[in-house]
Amino acid sequence: PWVQPDLSKGLESIIAPLYYAALLGLNTITRLLLNQGAEVNIRGGRYGNALHVASLKGHKQVVRMLLKAGADVDAQSGDYGNPLQAASYEGHELIVKMLLENKADVNAQGGKYGNALQSGSAAGHQAIVQLLLDNGADVNKQGGLYSNALNAAAAENHTATVRLLLKNSADVSRHDGQRKSVLHHATNSAYCSLGLVELLLSQSAPVNATDIDNMTPLHYSVKFSHKSIVGLLLDNGLSIDAPVHR
């Protein structure tokens, strides 16, 4: 039996058929819905709108149809903020290109990772990171989960992406709102590699910086039992007596 939809949460609680077609990559149905006058920018669903979810899932033909129908390429919605950030995180290079060709704002902010460059860097997609940089992405843009792209790549142990960002003038001396440096982000992980720390030290990353808890990179390295990294940090002048406030 038909049930009256609950309108108490507003129209966004009602998810349009176009969103589901985009989510599932249903090319023919997407085209049919658009030809029948479906609102291309209607909001609803976890990812906010049809273009966002199609970009996230990598449905190239659906993205192309939605853009041709006038989808707002910079619409803010969903977990990833905008379609460009979603496609960048999931590694859909062709869709990133399509969005940029349709004038997506490469530095638009919002969502979990703050911007597309941080999103692509967190996932370690070097080709996408390079593409975003080539299209004017601000390598030191602040915001999001890791504060900037360099921190994101370091925290996720993507050494090659860190190297690429440094080559494009990423600022190794910046600190986030918790006073964490890039070395804090790198060492605060069970997966941190010696090569990554060596790379950051070679670029003069601050060694003795303390975060909001008075923790240094050495403390995090000890916490995760990175013996070789502990030795490397000590060899590079990190104070063994830095206090920790619990």
Coordinates of C-alpha atoms in Angstrom, one line a residue:
P1 CA 0.0 0.0 0.0
W2 CA 1.1 3.5 -0.7
V3 CA 2.4 5.4 2.3
Q4 CA 2.3 9.2 2.7
P5 CA 6.0 10.4 2.7
D6 CA 7.2 12.1 5.8
L7 CA 7.7 15.8 5.0
S8 CA 8.8 16.7 8.5
K9 CA 12.5 16.7 7.5
G10 CA 11.9 18.8 4.4
L11 CA 12.2 18.0 0.7
E12 CA 15.8 16.7 1.0
S13 CA 14.5 13.7 2.9
I14 CA 12.8 12.6 -0.3
I15 CA 15.4 11.1 -2.7
A16 CA 14.7 11.7 -6.4
P17 CA 14.8 8.9 -8.9
L18 CA 17.6 10.8 -10.7
Y19 CA 19.9 10.4 -7.7
Y20 CA 19.4 6.6 -7.7
A21 CA 20.0 6.4 -11.4
A22 CA 23.2 8.3 -11.0
L23 CA 24.2 6.2 -8.0
L24 CA 23.8 3.0 -9.9
G25 CA 25.3 4.3 -13.2
L26 CA 22.0 3.7 -15.1
N27 CA 22.8 5.6 -18.3
T28 CA 19.6 4.9 -20.2
I29 CA 17.4 5.7 -17.2
T30 CA 19.4 8.9 -16.4
R31 CA 18.9 10.1 -20.0
L32 CA 15.2 9.2 -19.9
L33 CA 14.7 11.1 -16.6
L34 CA 16.5 14.2 -17.9
N35 CA 14.5 14.1 -21.2
Q36 CA 11.3 14.0 -19.1
G37 CA 12.3 17.2 -17.3
A38 CA 13.9 15.8 -14.1
E39 CA 15.5 18.6 -12.0
V40 CA 19.2 18.0 -12.5
N41 CA 20.2 19.9 -9.3
I42 CA 17.6 18.5 -7.0
R43 CA 19.1 17.8 -3.5
G44 CA 18.8 14.7 -1.4
G45 CA 20.6 11.5 -0.5
R46 CA 23.8 10.9 1.5
Y47 CA 25.9 12.6 -1.2
G48 CA 23.6 15.5 -1.8
N49 CA 22.8 15.4 -5.5
A50 CA 23.1 13.3 -8.7
L51 CA 26.4 14.8 -10.0
H52 CA 28.1 14.3 -6.7
V53 CA 27.2 10.6 -6.4
A54 CA 28.0 9.9 -10.0
S55 CA 31.4 11.5 -9.6
L56 CA 32.0 9.5 -6.5
K57 CA 31.1 6.2 -8.1
G58 CA 33.0 6.9 -11.3
H59 CA 30.0 6.8 -13.7
K60 CA 31.5 8.7 -16.6
Q61 CA 28.6 8.7 -19.0
V62 CA 26.2 9.8 -16.3
V63 CA 28.5 12.6 -15.2
R64 CA 28.7 13.7 -18.8
M65 CA 24.9 13.7 -19.2
L66 CA 24.4 15.6 -16.0
L67 CA 26.9 18.3 -16.9
K68 CA 25.3 18.7 -20.3
A69 CA 21.9 19.1 -18.6
G70 CA 23.3 22.0 -16.5
A71 CA 24.3 20.3 -13.3
D72 CA 26.0 22.7 -10.9
V73 CA 29.6 21.6 -11.0
D74 CA 30.4 23.3 -7.6
A75 CA 27.3 22.4 -5.7
Q76 CA 28.2 21.9 -2.0
S77 CA 26.8 18.7 -0.5
G78 CA 27.5 15.3 1.0
D79 CA 30.5 13.8 2.7
Y80 CA 33.1 15.1 0.2
G81 CA 31.8 18.6 -0.2
N82 CA 31.6 18.7 -3.9
P83 CA 31.9 16.5 -7.0
L84 CA 35.5 17.3 -7.7
Q85 CA 36.6 16.4 -4.2
A86 CA 34.6 13.1 -4.4
A87 CA 36.1 12.1 -7.7
S88 CA 39.6 13.1 -6.6
Y89 CA 39.4 10.9 -3.5
E90 CA 38.1 7.9 -5.4
G91 CA 40.8 8.2 -8.1
H92 CA 38.5 8.9 -11.1
E93 CA 40.9 10.8 -13.2
L94 CA 38.8 11.2 -16.3
I95 CA 35.9 12.6 -14.2
V96 CA 38.2 15.0 -12.5
K97 CA 39.3 16.2 -16.0
M98 CA 35.6 16.5 -17.1
L99 CA 34.7 18.5 -14.0
L100 CA 37.7 20.8 -14.5
E101 CA 36.9 21.3 -18.1
N102 CA 33.4 22.3 -17.0
K103 CA 34.9 25.1 -14.8
A104 CA 34.8 23.3 -11.4
D105 CA 36.5 25.5 -8.8
V106 CA 39.7 23.6 -8.1
N107 CA 40.1 25.3 -4.7
A108 CA 36.5 25.0 -3.5
Q109 CA 36.3 24.2 0.2
G110 CA 34.0 22.0 2.2
G111 CA 33.5 18.3 3.0
K112 CA 35.7 15.9 5.0
Y113 CA 39.0 16.8 3.3
G114 CA 38.5 20.5 2.8
N115 CA 39.4 20.6 -0.9
A116 CA 40.1 18.4 -3.8
L117 CA 43.9 18.5 -3.5
Q118 CA 43.8 17.3 0.1
S119 CA 41.3 14.6 -0.9
G120 CA 43.4 13.3 -3.7
S121 CA 46.6 13.5 -1.6
A122 CA 45.0 11.6 1.3
A123 CA 44.2 8.8 -1.1
G124 CA 47.6 8.9 -2.8
H125 CA 46.4 9.5 -6.4
Q126 CA 49.5 11.1 -7.8
A127 CA 48.1 11.7 -11.3
I128 CA 45.1 13.4 -9.9
V129 CA 47.2 15.5 -7.6
Q130 CA 49.4 16.6 -10.5
L131 CA 46.3 17.4 -12.6
L132 CA 44.8 19.5 -9.8
L133 CA 48.1 21.4 -9.4
D134 CA 48.3 22.0 -13.1
N135 CA 44.9 23.5 -13.0
G136 CA 45.7 26.0 -10.2
A137 CA 45.2 24.1 -7.0
D138 CA 46.7 25.9 -4.0
V139 CA 49.2 23.5 -2.6
N140 CA 49.1 25.0 0.8
K141 CA 45.3 25.5 1.1
Q142 CA 44.2 25.1 4.7
G143 CA 41.1 23.3 6.0
G144 CA 39.7 19.8 6.2
L145 CA 40.6 16.7 8.2
Y146 CA 44.4 17.1 7.9
S147 CA 44.6 20.9 7.5
N148 CA 46.5 20.7 4.2
A149 CA 47.4 18.3 1.4
L150 CA 51.0 17.7 2.6
N151 CA 49.8 16.6 6.0
A152 CA 47.2 14.3 4.4
A153 CA 49.7 12.6 2.2
A154 CA 52.1 12.2 5.1
A155 CA 49.5 10.9 7.5
E156 CA 48.5 8.2 5.0
N157 CA 52.1 7.3 4.3
H158 CA 52.0 8.3 0.6
T159 CA 55.7 9.1 0.2
A160 CA 55.6 9.6 -3.6
T161 CA 52.7 12.1 -3.2
V162 CA 54.5 13.9 -0.4
R163 CA 57.5 14.2 -2.8
L164 CA 55.3 15.6 -5.5
L165 CA 53.7 18.2 -3.2
L166 CA 57.1 19.3 -2.0
K167 CA 58.3 19.6 -5.6
N168 CA 55.3 22.0 -6.1
S169 CA 56.3 24.2 -3.1
A170 CA 54.3 22.7 -0.3
D171 CA 55.2 24.4 2.9
V172 CA 56.9 21.8 5.2
S173 CA 57.0 24.2 8.2
R174 CA 53.2 24.7 8.6
H175 CA 51.3 23.6 11.8
D176 CA 47.6 22.8 12.0
G177 CA 45.1 23.9 14.7
Q178 CA 46.4 21.2 17.1
R179 CA 49.9 22.6 16.5
K180 CA 50.9 19.4 14.7
S181 CA 53.6 19.6 12.0
V182 CA 53.8 17.4 9.0
L183 CA 56.2 15.2 11.0
H184 CA 53.6 14.8 13.7
H185 CA 51.1 13.6 11.1
A186 CA 53.6 11.3 9.5
T187 CA 54.8 9.6 12.7
N188 CA 51.4 9.4 14.3
S189 CA 50.6 6.2 12.4
A190 CA 51.4 2.5 12.6
Y191 CA 52.3 2.6 8.9
C192 CA 54.8 5.4 8.9
S193 CA 57.9 4.6 6.8
L194 CA 61.5 5.5 7.3
G195 CA 61.7 6.8 3.8
L196 CA 58.9 9.3 4.4
V197 CA 60.6 10.7 7.5
E198 CA 63.9 10.9 5.7
L199 CA 62.3 12.8 2.9
L200 CA 60.6 15.3 5.3
L201 CA 63.9 15.8 7.3
S202 CA 65.7 16.4 4.0
Q203 CA 63.3 19.3 3.4
S204 CA 64.0 20.8 6.9
A205 CA 60.7 19.7 8.5
P206 CA 60.7 21.0 12.1
V207 CA 61.9 18.2 14.4
N208 CA 61.4 19.5 17.9
A209 CA 57.9 21.0 17.5
T210 CA 55.4 20.1 20.1
D211 CA 51.7 19.8 19.5
I212 CA 48.8 20.9 21.7
D213 CA 49.5 17.9 24.0
N214 CA 53.3 18.7 24.1
M215 CA 54.0 15.6 22.0
T216 CA 56.8 15.7 19.5
P217 CA 57.3 13.3 16.5
L218 CA 59.6 11.3 18.7
H219 CA 56.8 10.6 21.2
Y220 CA 54.6 9.3 18.4
S221 CA 57.4 7.2 16.9
V222 CA 58.0 5.6 20.3
K223 CA 54.2 5.0 20.7
F224 CA 54.1 3.0 17.5
S225 CA 57.5 1.3 18.1
H226 CA 59.2 2.7 15.0
K227 CA 62.7 2.0 16.2
S228 CA 64.5 3.1 13.1
I229 CA 62.5 6.3 12.9
V230 CA 63.3 7.0 16.6
G231 CA 67.0 6.7 15.8
L232 CA 66.7 8.9 12.8
L233 CA 64.9 11.6 14.7
L234 CA 67.5 11.6 17.5
D235 CA 70.3 11.7 14.9
N236 CA 68.6 14.9 13.5
G237 CA 68.6 16.8 16.8
L238 CA 65.3 15.9 18.3
S239 CA 65.4 16.4 22.0
I240 CA 64.9 13.2 24.0
D241 CA 63.8 15.2 27.1
A242 CA 60.8 17.0 25.6
P243 CA 58.0 17.0 28.3
V244 CA 54.7 15.3 27.7
H245 CA 51.6 16.7 29.4
R246 CA 48.8 14.1 29.8

